[in-house]
Structures are given as C-alpha cells and as structure tokens.
PDB file of C-alpha atoms in Angstrom:
ATOM      1  CA  UNK A 193      10.956  14.602 -29.137  1.00 71.00           C
ATOM      2  CA  UNK A 194      14.129  12.333 -27.584  1.00 85.00           C
ATOM      3  CA  UNK A 195      13.698  13.562 -24.172  1.00 87.00           C
ATOM      4  CA  UNK A 196       9.976  12.827 -24.423  1.00 84.00           C
ATOM      5  CA  UNK A 197      10.419   9.269 -25.350  1.00 84.00           C
ATOM      6  CA  UNK A 198      13.350   8.656 -22.559  1.00 91.00           C
ATOM      7  CA  UNK A 199      10.771  10.257 -20.168  1.00 89.00           C
ATOM      8  CA  UNK A 200       7.725   7.501 -21.450  1.00 84.00           C
ATOM      9  CA  UNK A 201      10.589   5.047 -21.446  1.00 88.00           C
ATOM     10  CA  UNK A 202      11.321   5.915 -17.570  1.00 94.00           C
ATOM     11  CA  UNK A 203       7.935   5.946 -16.773  1.00 89.00           C
ATOM     12  CA  UNK A 204       7.295   2.608 -17.988  1.00 89.00           C
ATOM     13  CA  UNK A 205      10.390   1.205 -16.057  1.00 94.00           C
ATOM     14  CA  UNK A 206       9.143   2.590 -12.449  1.00 96.00           C
ATOM     15  CA  UNK A 207       5.832   0.913 -13.882  1.00 93.00           C
ATOM     16  CA  UNK A 208       7.034  -2.180 -13.941  1.00 95.00           C
ATOM     17  CA  UNK A 209       9.742  -2.286 -11.119  1.00 98.00           C
ATOM     18  CA  UNK A 210       6.569  -0.895  -9.014  1.00 98.00           C
ATOM     19  CA  UNK A 211       4.565  -3.851 -10.129  1.00 98.00           C
ATOM     20  CA  UNK A 212       7.550  -6.246  -9.659  1.00 98.00           C
ATOM     21  CA  UNK A 213       8.027  -4.641  -6.025  1.00 99.00           C
ATOM     22  CA  UNK A 214       4.611  -6.106  -5.310  1.00 99.00           C
ATOM     23  CA  UNK A 215       4.205  -9.397  -6.325  1.00 99.00           C
ATOM     24  CA  UNK A 216       7.787  -9.766  -4.327  1.00 99.00           C
ATOM     25  CA  UNK A 217       6.420  -8.285  -1.090  1.00 99.00           C
ATOM     26  CA  UNK A 218       3.198 -10.404  -1.858  1.00 99.00           C
ATOM     27  CA  UNK A 219       4.404 -13.391  -2.447  1.00 99.00           C
ATOM     28  CA  UNK A 220       7.392 -13.519   0.429  1.00 99.00           C
ATOM     29  CA  UNK A 221       4.181 -12.101   3.329  1.00 98.00           C
ATOM     30  CA  UNK A 222       1.927 -14.673   2.225  1.00 98.00           C
ATOM     31  CA  UNK A 223       4.068 -17.432   2.609  1.00 98.00           C
ATOM     32  CA  UNK A 224       4.753 -16.448   6.390  1.00 98.00           C
ATOM     33  CA  UNK A 225       1.325 -15.900   6.726  1.00 98.00           C
ATOM     34  CA  UNK A 226       0.672 -19.418   5.875  1.00 97.00           C
ATOM     35  CA  UNK A 227       3.390 -20.275   7.945  1.00 97.00           C
ATOM     36  CA  UNK A 228       1.947 -18.749  10.783  1.00 98.00           C
ATOM     37  CA  UNK A 229      -1.555 -20.006  10.216  1.00 98.00           C
ATOM     38  CA  UNK A 230       0.309 -23.814   9.636  1.00 97.00           C
ATOM     39  CA  UNK A 231       1.913 -23.291  13.470  1.00 97.00           C
ATOM     40  CA  UNK A 232      -1.064 -21.245  15.399  1.00 96.00           C
ATOM     41  CA  UNK A 233      -3.742 -22.393  14.791  1.00 95.00           C
ATOM     42  CA  UNK A 234      -3.396 -25.288  11.580  1.00 88.00           C
ATOM     43  CA  UNK A 235      -7.415 -26.082  11.913  1.00 91.00           C
ATOM     44  CA  UNK A 236      -8.762 -23.558  10.943  1.00 95.00           C
ATOM     45  CA  UNK A 237      -6.881 -21.862   7.763  1.00 95.00           C
ATOM     46  CA  UNK A 238      -7.471 -17.960   7.163  1.00 96.00           C
ATOM     47  CA  UNK A 239      -4.229 -16.869   5.582  1.00 96.00           C
ATOM     48  CA  UNK A 240      -6.258 -17.857   2.318  1.00 94.00           C
ATOM     49  CA  UNK A 241      -8.717 -14.909   2.828  1.00 97.00           C
ATOM     50  CA  UNK A 242      -5.522 -12.649   2.710  1.00 97.00           C
ATOM     51  CA  UNK A 243      -3.999 -14.568   0.057  1.00 98.00           C
ATOM     52  CA  UNK A 244      -7.202 -13.778  -2.269  1.00 98.00           C
ATOM     53  CA  UNK A 245      -8.399 -10.324  -1.911  1.00 98.00           C
ATOM     54  CA  UNK A 246      -4.596  -9.145  -1.781  1.00 98.00           C
ATOM     55  CA  UNK A 247      -4.082 -11.536  -5.443  1.00 98.00           C
ATOM     56  CA  UNK A 248      -6.963  -9.370  -6.784  1.00 98.00           C
ATOM     57  CA  UNK A 249      -5.347  -6.378  -5.809  1.00 98.00           C
ATOM     58  CA  UNK A 250      -2.311  -7.301  -7.418  1.00 98.00           C
ATOM     59  CA  UNK A 251      -4.351  -8.540 -10.453  1.00 97.00           C
ATOM     60  CA  UNK A 252      -5.492  -4.737 -10.952  1.00 94.00           C
ATOM     61  CA  UNK A 253      -2.150  -3.474 -10.456  1.00 96.00           C
ATOM     62  CA  UNK A 254      -0.578  -6.095 -13.199  1.00 96.00           C
ATOM     63  CA  UNK A 255      -3.391  -5.820 -15.735  1.00 92.00           C
ATOM     64  CA  UNK A 256      -2.777  -1.130 -14.874  1.00 89.00           C
ATOM     65  CA  UNK A 257       0.951  -2.288 -15.374  1.00 90.00           C
ATOM     66  CA  UNK A 258       0.729  -4.280 -18.613  1.00 90.00           C
ATOM     67  CA  UNK A 259      -2.670  -3.756 -20.505  1.00 87.00           C
ATOM     68  CA  UNK A 260      -3.224  -0.123 -18.705  1.00 76.00           C
ATOM     69  CA  UNK A 261      -0.885   1.065 -21.621  1.00 68.00           C
ATOM     70  CA  UNK A 262      -2.165  -0.434 -24.258  1.00 69.00           C
ATOM     71  CA  UNK A 263      -5.628   0.488 -23.677  1.00 71.00           C
ATOM     72  CA  UNK A 264      -5.034   4.029 -21.784  1.00 70.00           C
ATOM     73  CA  UNK A 265      -1.100   4.787 -23.167  1.00 71.00           C
ATOM     74  CA  UNK A 266       0.902   7.504 -24.365  1.00 73.00           C
ATOM     75  CA  UNK A 267      -0.825   7.222 -28.016  1.00 75.00           C
ATOM     76  CA  UNK A 268      -4.418   7.224 -27.013  1.00 77.00           C
ATOM     77  CA  UNK A 269      -3.745  10.796 -24.583  1.00 80.00           C
ATOM     78  CA  UNK A 270      -1.838  12.051 -27.866  1.00 81.00           C
ATOM     79  CA  UNK A 271      -4.822  11.421 -29.826  1.00 84.00           C
ATOM     80  CA  UNK A 272      -7.111  12.849 -27.495  1.00 86.00           C
ATOM     81  CA  UNK A 273      -5.325  15.939 -26.493  1.00 88.00           C
ATOM     82  CA  UNK A 274      -5.574  16.363 -30.412  1.00 89.00           C
ATOM     83  CA  UNK A 275      -9.517  16.182 -30.720  1.00 90.00           C
ATOM     84  CA  UNK A 276      -9.984  18.299 -28.103  1.00 89.00           C
ATOM     85  CA  UNK A 277      -7.744  21.210 -29.851  1.00 90.00           C
ATOM     86  CA  UNK A 278      -9.521  20.196 -32.612  1.00 89.00           C
ATOM     87  CA  UNK A 279     -12.880  20.955 -30.804  1.00 87.00           C
ATOM     88  CA  UNK A 280     -11.416  24.450 -29.409  1.00 87.00           C
ATOM     89  CA  UNK A 281     -10.572  25.393 -33.194  1.00 87.00           C
ATOM     90  CA  UNK A 282     -14.354  24.874 -34.344  1.00 86.00           C
ATOM     91  CA  UNK A 283     -15.396  27.198 -31.312  1.00 78.00           C
TER      92      UNK A 283
END
C-alpha cells in the first residue's frame, strides 16, 4: 500500500516537473522569437501567433497537470475498477 502511494507521488512529481519545464521552455523560446521579430521585421509582428497557439497547448498541459488528477485521478480509477468488477460478478 505504501509502495503504491510512493509511486503515485513520484508520478505526480514527474507531471509537475514536466509542466514547469514546458513553461520555462515556452517563456525562453517566446522571448527569443520576440527579439528576433523585433530585430528582423519590426513592422510585421508574427511572433504572437506562435505564442498564442503554443500558449493554448500550454494551457491544456496545465489543466491536465493541475485539474486532471482531480477529475480523472487515482480515486476515479479505483472507483471505476470496482464498478467493472461488480458488473463482472453479476454475470
């Protein structure tokens, strides 16, 4: 039981780390794109398209990381497994 708890905690930490790495890369790359855009073509701002669409992806990553566990987390999985086991017993 404690091993399962440890594994869940490890998985959660990996998810958080993955999100924070994604966020850091997003910020650095978009700052670089802004600088490149400002130097090469200051009259035509294109960097914000990358920022916008990548930002949507980052938002989904954040929702999955911070809300996904609450919505479809381990408790939900365990409840569903019990439901399916009960259905199998009734057959």
